[in-house]
Short mmCIF file of C-alpha atoms and ligand atoms in Angstrom, two decimals:
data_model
loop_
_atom_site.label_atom_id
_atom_site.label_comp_id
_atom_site.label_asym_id
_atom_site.label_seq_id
_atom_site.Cartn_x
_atom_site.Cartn_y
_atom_site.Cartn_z
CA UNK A 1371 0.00 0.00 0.00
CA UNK A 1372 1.49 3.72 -0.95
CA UNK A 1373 1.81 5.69 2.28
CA UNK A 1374 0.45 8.91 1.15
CA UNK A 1375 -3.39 9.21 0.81
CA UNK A 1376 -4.46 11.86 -1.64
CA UNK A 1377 -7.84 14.04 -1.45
CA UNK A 1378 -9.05 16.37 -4.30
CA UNK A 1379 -11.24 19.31 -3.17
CA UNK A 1380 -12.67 20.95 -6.29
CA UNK A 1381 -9.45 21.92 -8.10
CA UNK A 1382 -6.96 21.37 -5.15
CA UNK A 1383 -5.22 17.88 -4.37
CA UNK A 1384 -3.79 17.50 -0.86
CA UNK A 1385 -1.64 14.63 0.35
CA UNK A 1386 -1.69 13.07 3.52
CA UNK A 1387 0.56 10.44 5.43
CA UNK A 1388 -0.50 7.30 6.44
CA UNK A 1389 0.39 5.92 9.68
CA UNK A 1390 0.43 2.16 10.80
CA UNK A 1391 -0.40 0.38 13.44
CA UNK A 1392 1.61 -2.40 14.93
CA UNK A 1393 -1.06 -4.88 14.25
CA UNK A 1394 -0.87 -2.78 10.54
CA UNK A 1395 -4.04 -0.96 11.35
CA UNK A 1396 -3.78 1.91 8.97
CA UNK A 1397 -4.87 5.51 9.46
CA UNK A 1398 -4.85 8.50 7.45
CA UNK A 1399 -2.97 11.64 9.19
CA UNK A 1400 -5.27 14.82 8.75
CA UNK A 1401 -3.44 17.18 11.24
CA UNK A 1402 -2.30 19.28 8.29
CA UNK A 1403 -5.78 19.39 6.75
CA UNK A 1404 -7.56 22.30 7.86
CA UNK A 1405 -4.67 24.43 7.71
CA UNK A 1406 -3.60 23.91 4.14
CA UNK A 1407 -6.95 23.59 2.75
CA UNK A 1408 -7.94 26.81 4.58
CA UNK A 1409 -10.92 25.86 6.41
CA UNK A 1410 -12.21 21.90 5.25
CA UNK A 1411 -12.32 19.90 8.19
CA UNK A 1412 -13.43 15.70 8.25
CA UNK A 1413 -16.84 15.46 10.61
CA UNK A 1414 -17.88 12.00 12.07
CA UNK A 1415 -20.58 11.61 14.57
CA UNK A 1416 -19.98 9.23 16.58
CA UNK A 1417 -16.35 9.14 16.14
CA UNK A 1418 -16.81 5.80 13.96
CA UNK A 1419 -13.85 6.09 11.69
CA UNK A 1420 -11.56 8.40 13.62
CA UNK A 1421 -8.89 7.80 15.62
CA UNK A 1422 -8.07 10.10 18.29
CA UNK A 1423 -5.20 8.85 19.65
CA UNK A 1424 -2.02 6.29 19.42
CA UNK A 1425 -1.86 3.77 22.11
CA UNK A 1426 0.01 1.02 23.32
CA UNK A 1427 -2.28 -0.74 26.01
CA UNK A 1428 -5.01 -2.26 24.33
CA UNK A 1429 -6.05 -4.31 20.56
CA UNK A 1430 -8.81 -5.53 19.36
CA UNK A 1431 -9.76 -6.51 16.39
CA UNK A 1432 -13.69 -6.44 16.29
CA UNK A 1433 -13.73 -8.53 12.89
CA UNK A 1434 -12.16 -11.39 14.08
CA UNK A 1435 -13.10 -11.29 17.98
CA UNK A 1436 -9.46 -10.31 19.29
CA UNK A 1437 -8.85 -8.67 22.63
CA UNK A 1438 -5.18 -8.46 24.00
CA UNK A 1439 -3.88 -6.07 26.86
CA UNK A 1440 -0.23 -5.41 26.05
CA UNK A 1441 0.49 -8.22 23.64
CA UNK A 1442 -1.52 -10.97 25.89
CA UNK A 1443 -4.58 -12.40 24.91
CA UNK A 1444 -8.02 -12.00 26.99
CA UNK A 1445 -8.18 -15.90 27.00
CA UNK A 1446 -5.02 -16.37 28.93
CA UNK A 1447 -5.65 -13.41 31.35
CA UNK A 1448 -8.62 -14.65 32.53
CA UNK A 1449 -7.39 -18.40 33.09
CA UNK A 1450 -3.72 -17.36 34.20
CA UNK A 1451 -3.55 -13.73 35.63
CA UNK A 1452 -5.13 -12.57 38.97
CA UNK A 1453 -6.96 -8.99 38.86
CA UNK A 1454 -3.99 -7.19 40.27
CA UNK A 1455 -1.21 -8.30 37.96
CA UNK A 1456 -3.62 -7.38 34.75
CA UNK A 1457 -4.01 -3.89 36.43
CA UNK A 1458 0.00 -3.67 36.74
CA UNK A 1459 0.50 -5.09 32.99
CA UNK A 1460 -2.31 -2.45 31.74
CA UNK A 1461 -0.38 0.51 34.04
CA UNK A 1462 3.18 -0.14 33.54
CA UNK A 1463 3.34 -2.19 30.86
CA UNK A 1464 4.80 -5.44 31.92
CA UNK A 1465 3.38 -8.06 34.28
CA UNK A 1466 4.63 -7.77 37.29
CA UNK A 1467 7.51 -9.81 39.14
CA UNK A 1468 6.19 -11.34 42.07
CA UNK A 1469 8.25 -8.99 44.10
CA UNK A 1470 7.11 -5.87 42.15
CA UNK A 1471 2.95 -7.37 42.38
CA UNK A 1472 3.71 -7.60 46.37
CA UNK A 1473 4.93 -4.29 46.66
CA UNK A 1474 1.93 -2.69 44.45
CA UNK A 1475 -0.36 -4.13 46.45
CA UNK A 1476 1.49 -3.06 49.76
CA UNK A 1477 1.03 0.51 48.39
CA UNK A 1478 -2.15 -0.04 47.57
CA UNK A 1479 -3.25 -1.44 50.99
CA UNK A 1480 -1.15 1.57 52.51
CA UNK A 1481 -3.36 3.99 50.70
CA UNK A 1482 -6.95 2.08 51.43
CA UNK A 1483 -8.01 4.76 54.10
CA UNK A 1484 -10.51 7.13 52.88
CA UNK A 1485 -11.17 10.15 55.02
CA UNK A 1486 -13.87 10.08 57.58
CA UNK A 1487 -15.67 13.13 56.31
CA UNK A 1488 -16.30 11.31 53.32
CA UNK A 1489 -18.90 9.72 55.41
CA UNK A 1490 -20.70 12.68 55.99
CA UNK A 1491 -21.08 13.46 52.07
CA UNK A 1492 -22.55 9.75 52.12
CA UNK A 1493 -25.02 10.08 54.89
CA UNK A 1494 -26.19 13.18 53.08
CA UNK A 1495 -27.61 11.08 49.78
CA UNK A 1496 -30.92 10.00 49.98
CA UNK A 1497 -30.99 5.94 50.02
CA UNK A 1498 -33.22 5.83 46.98
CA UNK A 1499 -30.26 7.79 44.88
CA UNK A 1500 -28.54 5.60 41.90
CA UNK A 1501 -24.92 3.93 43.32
CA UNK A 1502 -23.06 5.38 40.18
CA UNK A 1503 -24.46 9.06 41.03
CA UNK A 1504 -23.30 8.59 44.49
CA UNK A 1505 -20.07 7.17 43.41
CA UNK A 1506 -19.13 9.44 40.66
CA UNK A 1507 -19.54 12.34 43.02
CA UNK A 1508 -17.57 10.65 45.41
CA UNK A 1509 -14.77 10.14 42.95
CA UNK A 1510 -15.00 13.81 42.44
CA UNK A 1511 -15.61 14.39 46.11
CA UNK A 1512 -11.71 12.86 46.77
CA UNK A 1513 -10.10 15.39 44.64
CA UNK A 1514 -11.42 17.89 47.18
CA UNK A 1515 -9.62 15.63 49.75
CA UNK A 1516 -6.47 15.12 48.06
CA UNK A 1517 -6.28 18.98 46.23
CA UNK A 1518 -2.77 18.93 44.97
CA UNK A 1519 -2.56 18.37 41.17
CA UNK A 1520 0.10 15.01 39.72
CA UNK A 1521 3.21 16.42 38.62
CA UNK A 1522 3.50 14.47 35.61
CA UNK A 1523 7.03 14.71 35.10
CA UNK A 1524 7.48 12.86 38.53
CA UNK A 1525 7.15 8.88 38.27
CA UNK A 1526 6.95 8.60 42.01
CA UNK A 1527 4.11 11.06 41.89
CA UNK A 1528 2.54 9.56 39.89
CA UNK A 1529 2.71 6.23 41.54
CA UNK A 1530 1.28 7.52 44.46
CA UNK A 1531 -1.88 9.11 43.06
CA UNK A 1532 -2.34 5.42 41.23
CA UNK A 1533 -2.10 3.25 44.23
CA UNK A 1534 -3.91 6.18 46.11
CA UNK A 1535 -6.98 5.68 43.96
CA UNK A 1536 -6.79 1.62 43.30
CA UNK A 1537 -6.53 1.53 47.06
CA UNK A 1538 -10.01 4.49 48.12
CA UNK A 1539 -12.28 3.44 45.14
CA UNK A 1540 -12.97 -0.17 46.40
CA UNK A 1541 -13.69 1.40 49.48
CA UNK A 1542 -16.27 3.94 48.34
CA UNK A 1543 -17.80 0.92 46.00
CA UNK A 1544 -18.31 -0.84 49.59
CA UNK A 1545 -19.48 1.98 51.38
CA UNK A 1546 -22.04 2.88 47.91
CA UNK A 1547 -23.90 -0.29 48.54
CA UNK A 1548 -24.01 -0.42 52.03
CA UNK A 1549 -25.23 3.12 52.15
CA UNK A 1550 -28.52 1.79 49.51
CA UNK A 1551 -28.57 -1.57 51.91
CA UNK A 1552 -28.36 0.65 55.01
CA UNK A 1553 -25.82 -0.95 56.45
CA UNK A 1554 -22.19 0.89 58.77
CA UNK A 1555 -19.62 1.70 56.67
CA UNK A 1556 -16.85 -0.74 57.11
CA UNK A 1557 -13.49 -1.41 56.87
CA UNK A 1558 -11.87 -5.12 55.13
CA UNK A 1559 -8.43 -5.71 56.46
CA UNK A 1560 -4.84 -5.77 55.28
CA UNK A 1561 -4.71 -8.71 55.75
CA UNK A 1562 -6.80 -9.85 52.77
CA UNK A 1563 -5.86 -9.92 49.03
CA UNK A 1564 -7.51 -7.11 46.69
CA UNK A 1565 -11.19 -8.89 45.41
CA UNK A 1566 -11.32 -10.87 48.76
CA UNK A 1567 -10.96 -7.17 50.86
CA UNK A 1568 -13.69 -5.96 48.47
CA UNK A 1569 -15.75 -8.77 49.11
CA UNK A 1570 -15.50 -8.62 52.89
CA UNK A 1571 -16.01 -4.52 53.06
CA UNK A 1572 -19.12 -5.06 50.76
CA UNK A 1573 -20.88 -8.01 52.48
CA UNK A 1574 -19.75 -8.59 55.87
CA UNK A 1575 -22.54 -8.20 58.63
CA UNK A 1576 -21.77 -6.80 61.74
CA UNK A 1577 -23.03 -8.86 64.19
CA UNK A 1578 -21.75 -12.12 62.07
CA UNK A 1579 -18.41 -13.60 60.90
CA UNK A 1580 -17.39 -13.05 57.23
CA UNK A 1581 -15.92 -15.69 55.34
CA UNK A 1582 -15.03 -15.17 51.90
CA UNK A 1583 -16.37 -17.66 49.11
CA UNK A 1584 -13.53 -18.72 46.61
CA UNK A 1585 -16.15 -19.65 43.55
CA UNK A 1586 -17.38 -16.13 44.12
CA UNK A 1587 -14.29 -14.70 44.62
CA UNK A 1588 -12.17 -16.08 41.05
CA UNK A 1589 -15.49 -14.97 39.55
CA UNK A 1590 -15.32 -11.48 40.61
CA UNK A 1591 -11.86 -11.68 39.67
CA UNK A 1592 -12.25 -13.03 36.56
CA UNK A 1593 -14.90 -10.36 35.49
CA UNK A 1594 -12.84 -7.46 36.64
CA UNK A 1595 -9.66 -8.97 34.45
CA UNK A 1596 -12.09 -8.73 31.34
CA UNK A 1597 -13.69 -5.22 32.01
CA UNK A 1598 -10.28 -3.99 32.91
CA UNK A 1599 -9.75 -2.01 29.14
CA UNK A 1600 -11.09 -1.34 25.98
CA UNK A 1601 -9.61 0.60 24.34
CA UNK A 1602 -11.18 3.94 23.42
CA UNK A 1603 -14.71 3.17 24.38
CA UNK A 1604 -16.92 6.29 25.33
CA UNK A 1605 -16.07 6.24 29.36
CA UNK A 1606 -12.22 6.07 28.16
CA UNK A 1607 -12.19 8.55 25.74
CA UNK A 1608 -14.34 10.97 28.37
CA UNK A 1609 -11.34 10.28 30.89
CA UNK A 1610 -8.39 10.91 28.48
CA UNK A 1611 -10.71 14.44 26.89
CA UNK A 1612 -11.16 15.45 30.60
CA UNK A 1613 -7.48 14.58 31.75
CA UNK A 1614 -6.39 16.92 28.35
CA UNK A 1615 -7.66 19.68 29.81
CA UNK A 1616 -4.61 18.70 32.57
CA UNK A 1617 -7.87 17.99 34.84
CA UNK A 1618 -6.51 15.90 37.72
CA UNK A 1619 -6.64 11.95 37.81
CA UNK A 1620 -9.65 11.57 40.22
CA UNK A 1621 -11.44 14.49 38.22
CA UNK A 1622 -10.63 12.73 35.08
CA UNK A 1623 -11.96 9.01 36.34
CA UNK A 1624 -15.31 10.58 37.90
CA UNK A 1625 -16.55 11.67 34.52
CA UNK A 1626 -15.55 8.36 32.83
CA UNK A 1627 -17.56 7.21 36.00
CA UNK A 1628 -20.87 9.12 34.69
CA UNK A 1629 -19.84 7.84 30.89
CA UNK A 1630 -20.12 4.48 31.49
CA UNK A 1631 -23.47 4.79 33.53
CA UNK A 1632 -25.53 5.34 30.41
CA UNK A 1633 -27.51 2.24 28.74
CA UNK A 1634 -25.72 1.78 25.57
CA UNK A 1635 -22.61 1.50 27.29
CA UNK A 1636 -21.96 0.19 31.23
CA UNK A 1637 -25.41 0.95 32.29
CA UNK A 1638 -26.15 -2.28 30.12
CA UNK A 1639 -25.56 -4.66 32.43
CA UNK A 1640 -28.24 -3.27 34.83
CA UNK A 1641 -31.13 -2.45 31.79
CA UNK A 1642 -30.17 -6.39 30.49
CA UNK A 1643 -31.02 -7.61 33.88
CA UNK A 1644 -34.07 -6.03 33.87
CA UNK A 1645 -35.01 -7.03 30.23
CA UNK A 1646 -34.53 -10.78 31.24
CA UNK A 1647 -36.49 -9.91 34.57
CA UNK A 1648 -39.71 -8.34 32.40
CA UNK A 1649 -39.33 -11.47 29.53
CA UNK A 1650 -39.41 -14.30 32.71
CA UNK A 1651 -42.90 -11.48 33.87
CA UNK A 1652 -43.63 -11.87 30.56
CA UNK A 1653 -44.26 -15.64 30.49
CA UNK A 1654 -41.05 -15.74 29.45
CA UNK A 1655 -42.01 -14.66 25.55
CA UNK A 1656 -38.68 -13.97 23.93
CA UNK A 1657 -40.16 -13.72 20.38
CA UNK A 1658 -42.31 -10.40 21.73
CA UNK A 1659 -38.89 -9.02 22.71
CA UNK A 1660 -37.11 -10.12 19.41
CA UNK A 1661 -39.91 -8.79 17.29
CA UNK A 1662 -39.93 -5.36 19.89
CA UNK A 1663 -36.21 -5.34 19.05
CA UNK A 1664 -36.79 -5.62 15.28
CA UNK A 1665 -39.37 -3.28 15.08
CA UNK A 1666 -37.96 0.59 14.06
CA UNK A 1667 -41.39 2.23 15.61
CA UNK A 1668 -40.57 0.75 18.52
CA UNK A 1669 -37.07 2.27 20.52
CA UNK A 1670 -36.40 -0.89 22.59
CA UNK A 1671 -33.46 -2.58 21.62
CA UNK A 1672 -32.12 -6.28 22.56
CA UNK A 1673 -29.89 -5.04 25.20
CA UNK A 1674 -26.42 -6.74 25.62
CA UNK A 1675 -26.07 -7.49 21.80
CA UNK A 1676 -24.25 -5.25 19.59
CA UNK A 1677 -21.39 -2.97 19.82
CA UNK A 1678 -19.45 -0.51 18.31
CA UNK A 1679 -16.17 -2.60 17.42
CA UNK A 1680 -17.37 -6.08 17.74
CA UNK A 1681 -18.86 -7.63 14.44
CA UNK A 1682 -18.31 -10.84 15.62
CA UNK A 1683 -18.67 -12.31 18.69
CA UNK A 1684 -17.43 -10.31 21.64
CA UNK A 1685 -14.79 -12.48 23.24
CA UNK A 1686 -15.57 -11.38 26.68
CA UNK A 1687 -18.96 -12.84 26.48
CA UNK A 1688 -17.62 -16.43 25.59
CA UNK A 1689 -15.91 -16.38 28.58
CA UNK A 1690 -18.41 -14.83 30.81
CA UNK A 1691 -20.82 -17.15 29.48
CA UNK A 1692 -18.80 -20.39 30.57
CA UNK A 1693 -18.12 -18.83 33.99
CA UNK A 1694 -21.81 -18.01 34.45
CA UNK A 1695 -23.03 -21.33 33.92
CA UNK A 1696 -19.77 -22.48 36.07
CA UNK A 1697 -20.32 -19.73 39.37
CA UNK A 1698 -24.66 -21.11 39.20
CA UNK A 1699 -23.65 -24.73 39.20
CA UNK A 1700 -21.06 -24.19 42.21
CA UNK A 1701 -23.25 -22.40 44.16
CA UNK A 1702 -26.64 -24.91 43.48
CA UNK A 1703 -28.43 -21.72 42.28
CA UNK A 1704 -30.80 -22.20 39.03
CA UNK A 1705 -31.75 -19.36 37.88
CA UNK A 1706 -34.63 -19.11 35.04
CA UNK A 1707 -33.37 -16.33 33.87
CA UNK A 1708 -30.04 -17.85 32.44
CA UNK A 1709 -32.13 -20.02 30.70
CA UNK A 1710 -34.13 -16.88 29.14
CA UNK A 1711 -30.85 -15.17 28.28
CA UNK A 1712 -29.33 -18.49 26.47
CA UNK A 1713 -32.65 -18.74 24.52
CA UNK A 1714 -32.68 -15.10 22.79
CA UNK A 1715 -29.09 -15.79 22.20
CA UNK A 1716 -29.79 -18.96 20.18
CA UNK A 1717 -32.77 -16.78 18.67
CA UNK A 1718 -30.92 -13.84 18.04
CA UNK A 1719 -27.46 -15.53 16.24
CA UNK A 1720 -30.60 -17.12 14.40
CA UNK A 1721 -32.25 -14.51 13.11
CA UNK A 1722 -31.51 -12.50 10.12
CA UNK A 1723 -32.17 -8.94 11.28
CA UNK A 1724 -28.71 -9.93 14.02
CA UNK A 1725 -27.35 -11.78 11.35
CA UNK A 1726 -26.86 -9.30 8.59
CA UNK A 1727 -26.17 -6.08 11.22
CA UNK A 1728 -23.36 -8.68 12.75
CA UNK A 1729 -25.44 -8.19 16.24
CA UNK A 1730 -23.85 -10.88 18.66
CA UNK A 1731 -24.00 -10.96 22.43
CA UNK A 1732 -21.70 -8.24 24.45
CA UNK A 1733 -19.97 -8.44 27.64
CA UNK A 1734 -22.84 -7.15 29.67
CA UNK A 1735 -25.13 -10.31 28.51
CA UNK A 1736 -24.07 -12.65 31.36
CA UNK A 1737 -22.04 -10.58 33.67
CA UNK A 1738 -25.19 -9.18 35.26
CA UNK A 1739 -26.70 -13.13 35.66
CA UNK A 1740 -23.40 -13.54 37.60
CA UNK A 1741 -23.56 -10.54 39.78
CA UNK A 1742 -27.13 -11.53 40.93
CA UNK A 1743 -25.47 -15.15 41.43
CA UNK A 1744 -22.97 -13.46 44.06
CA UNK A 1745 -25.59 -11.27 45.48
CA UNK A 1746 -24.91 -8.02 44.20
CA UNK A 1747 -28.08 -6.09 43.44
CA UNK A 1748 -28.98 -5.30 39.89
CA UNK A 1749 -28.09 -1.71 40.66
CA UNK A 1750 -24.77 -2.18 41.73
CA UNK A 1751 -23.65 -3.64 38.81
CA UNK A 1752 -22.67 -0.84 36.98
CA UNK A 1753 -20.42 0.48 39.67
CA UNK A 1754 -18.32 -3.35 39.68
CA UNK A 1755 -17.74 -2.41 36.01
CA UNK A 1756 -16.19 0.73 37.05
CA UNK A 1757 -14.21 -0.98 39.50
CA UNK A 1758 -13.10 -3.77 36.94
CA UNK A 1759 -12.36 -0.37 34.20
CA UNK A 1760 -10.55 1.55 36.77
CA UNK A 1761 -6.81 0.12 35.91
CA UNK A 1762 -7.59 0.63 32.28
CA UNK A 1763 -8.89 4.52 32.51
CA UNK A 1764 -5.77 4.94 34.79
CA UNK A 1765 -3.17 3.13 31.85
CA UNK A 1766 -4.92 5.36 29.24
CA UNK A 1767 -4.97 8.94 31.50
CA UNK A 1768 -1.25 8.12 32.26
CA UNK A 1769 -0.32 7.20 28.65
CA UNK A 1770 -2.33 10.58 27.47
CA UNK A 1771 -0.12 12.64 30.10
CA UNK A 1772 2.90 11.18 29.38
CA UNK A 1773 2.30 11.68 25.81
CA UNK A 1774 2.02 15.28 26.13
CA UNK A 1775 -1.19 14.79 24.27
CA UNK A 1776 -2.75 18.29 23.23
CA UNK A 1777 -6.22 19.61 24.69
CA UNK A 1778 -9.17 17.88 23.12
CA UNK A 1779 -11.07 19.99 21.49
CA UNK A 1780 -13.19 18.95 18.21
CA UNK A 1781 -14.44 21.23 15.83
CA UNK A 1782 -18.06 21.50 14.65
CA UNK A 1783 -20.19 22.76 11.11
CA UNK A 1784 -22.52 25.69 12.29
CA UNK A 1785 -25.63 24.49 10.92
CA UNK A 1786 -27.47 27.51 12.65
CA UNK A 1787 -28.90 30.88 12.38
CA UNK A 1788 -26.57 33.82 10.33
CA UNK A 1789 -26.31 36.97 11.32
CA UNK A 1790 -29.31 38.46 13.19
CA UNK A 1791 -30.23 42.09 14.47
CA UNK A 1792 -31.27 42.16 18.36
CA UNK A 1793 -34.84 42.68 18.87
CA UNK A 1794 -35.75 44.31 21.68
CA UNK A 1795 -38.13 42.53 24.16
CA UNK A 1796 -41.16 44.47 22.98
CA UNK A 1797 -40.40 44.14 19.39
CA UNK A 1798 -40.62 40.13 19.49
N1 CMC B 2267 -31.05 -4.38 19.35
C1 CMC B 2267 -31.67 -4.14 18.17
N2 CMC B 2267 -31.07 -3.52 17.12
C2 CMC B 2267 -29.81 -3.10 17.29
C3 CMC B 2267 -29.11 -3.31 18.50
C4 CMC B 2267 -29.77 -3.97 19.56
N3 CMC B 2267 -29.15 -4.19 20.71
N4 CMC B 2267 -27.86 -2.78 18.39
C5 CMC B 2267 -27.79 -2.26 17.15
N5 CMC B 2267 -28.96 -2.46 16.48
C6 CMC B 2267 -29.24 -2.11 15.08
C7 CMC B 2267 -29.50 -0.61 14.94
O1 CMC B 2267 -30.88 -0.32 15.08
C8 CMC B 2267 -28.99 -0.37 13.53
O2 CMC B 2267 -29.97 -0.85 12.63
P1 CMC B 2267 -30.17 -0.12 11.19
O3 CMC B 2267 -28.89 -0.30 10.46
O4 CMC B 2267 -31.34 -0.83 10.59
O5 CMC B 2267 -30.48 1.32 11.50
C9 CMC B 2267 -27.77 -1.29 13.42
O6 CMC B 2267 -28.06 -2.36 14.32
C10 CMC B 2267 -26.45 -0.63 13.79
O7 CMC B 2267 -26.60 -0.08 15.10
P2 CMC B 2267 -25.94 1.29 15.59
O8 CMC B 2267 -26.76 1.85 16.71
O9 CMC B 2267 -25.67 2.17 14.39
O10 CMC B 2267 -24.55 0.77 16.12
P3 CMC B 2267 -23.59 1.53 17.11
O11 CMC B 2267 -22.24 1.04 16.84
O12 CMC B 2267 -23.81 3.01 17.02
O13 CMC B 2267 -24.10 1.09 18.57
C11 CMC B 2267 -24.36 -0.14 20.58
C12 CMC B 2267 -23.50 0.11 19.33
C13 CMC B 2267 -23.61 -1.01 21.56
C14 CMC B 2267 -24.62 1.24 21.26
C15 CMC B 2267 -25.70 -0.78 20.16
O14 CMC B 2267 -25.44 -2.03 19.56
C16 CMC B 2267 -26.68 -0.93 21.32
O15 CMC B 2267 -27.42 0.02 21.62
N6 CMC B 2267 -26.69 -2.12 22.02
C17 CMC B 2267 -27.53 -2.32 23.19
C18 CMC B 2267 -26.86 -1.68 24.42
C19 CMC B 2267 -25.67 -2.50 24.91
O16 CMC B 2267 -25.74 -3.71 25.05
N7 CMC B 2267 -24.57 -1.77 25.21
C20 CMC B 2267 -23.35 -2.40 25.77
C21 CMC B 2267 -22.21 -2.31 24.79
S1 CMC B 2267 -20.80 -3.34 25.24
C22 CMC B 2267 -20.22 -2.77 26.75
C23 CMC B 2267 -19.87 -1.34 26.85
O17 CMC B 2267 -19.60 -0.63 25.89
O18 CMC B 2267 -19.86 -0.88 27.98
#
């Protein structure tokens, strides 16, 4: 292939580099293209053909169903690797030695505290308000606790606002539910590894012992390894545009926080949930819901099927799948709704409207049949996506910083009023 893409704009030509990926993705350079044409910019709502960034962390290739953080494949994460390692590998680059993992998680553990007053904020949301609200605006709330701004240049710096954050936000996750259960904040212990401390601050009762389930816990694991990145979804790409502005990291995560609570992207997990909760209502009628989801009067849509990048099947959901029928059969729970979910698959990969748009189950399919598994109510599940993301917004922030990346700032085609004269109030 040349490496110079040409354009012709009425009379004018203009030539453009190409630039290649290392998995020889190929993209066409149009920094030059507004200057030198005088004006023409590209526009793409949606962003579904631009790039807006290079990046080392993350590939996928959504034809072919390939996910790989750094190099490794999804597959052998998810067997192999434990949560904190993958966070390490998607932060620093490298797996970690076992000395290097110990010491991460030290740091972590050292930076767990959160500060009491963050209790107060809590106590002052109404029970009935929406865990990612509260936790988004408790992400935002710690950057009032912790004011002073990474120094970006410093490594050790930035170390500490990374630990800082991987050690608070499972915290606040805990103290989010337990606030909508009504249960005292609590406190795991140092003692524990990272999921199992989770687990403990999130369900332990206080007038009972806590033990820690290990199906549950390698399944918690195990889904936080495959939310951990993905590339430049819409929550990642709100973190990296907010960090641009030179934002702070905790600033920067809250609004990928409120990004990924919307429907069409994290917030799926909760609406698919529901949608297998209303078809098992329903009499458990999938073909009203397939036809619903076919019909273009009607705006419901088969939630947890489709995506952006996927056009095959999303690998996460093969894997999520497997575990969900694995976590129900260790625990003795049958639940009808896994059987509701694994019917509309079989419907949908059936069907021709999925077929020809290349529709196939997403990630959020099954993860939410597993949540409810481990008890986790339906609205929390959204905020353990956030908590399984959080490594990857903080690899793609850092790699932004480091980068030097410029402010993000798309332009726009005024499709508005021209010129008008005011009118005075009495003259409209
Ligand atoms: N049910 C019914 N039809 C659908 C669905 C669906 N779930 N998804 C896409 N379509 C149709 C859509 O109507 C359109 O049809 P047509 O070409 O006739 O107009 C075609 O497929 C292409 O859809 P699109 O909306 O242009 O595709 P997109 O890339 O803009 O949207 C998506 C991707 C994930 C937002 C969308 O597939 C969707 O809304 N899915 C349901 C919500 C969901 O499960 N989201 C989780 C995504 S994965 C995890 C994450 O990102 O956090």
């Amino acid at each position: 292939m040349a490496d110079l893409a040409k354009l012709q704009i009425g009379e004018n030509s203009y030539e453009f580099p190409l630039i290649k990926g290392s998995e020889n993705e190929v993209a066409i350079d149009i920094k030059t293209l507004r200057v030198t044409s005088k004006g023409v910019i590209t526009i793409d709502p949606g962003y579904k053909n631009t790039g807006a960034c290079k990046s080392s962390i993350t590939f996928l290739d959504g034809e072919k169903g390939i996910l790989r953080y750094r190099g490794y494949s999804i597959e052998d994460l998810a067997e192999k690797a434990q949560f904190l390692e993958v966070a390490f590998l998607l932060i620093f680059g490298e797996l970690p030695t076992k000395d290097q993992l110990t010491q991460f998680h030290e740091d972590i553990k050292d930076n767990a505290i959160v500060d009491d007053d963050v209790r107060k904020i809590i106590d002052a949301f109404p029970k009935s308000a929406h865990p990612m609200g509260i936790l988004s605006s408790l992400t935002s709330a710690l950057t009032a606790f912790n004011p002073s701004s990474v120094n970006v240049d410093s490594e050790e710096e930035m170390y500490k606002a990374i630990v800082k954050i991987m050690g608070k936000l499972p915290v606040l996750v805990a103290w989010v539910m337990r606030k909508v259960q009504g249960l005292p904040l609590n406190y795991g212990s140092k003692s524990l590894g990272y999921v199992e401390n989770l687990m403990t601050m999130m369900f332990a009762k206080p007038n009972e012992e806590y033990t820690v389930n290990s199906i549950v816990k390698d399944a918690l694991d195990k889904l936080f390894i495959l939310h951990a990145d993905h590339e430049q979804n819409c929550s990642t790409s709100t973190v990296r545009i907010v960090g641009s502005s030179h934002a702070g990291l905790f600033a920067s995560l809250s609004s990928g926080i409120s990004a990924l609570w919307g429907p069409l992207h994290g917030g799926a997990n909760q609406a698919v949930l529901e949608m297998l909760e209303a078809i098992k209502e329903d009499d458990g009628d999938t073909k009203k819901y397939m036809a619903k989801a076919k019909d273009k009067n009607d705006s419901f849509r088969l939630m947890g099927f489709g995506h952006r990048v996927y056009k095959n099947f999303d690998p996460r959901a093969k894997i999520i799948k497997l575990a969900a029928d694995q976590v129900l059969n260790d625990l003795g729970i049958s639940d009808p709704i896994l059987d509701i979910a694994k019917a509309l698959e079989q419907e949908a990969l059936n069907d021709p409207y999925f077929v020809e748009r290349k529709l196939y189950p997403n990630v959020d399919f099954y993860s939410g049949i597993i949540y409810r598994a481990m008890g986790i109510p339906v609205e929390m599940f959204t905020v353990m996506f956030a908590l399984g993301r959080l490594p990857g917004w903080i690899a793609q922030w850092r790699e932004m910083r480091l980068g030097k990346e410029p402010i993000g700032r798309p332009r726009q085609i005024y499709v508005g009023q021209t010129y008008r004269k005011f009118k005075n109030i009495s003259q409209r």
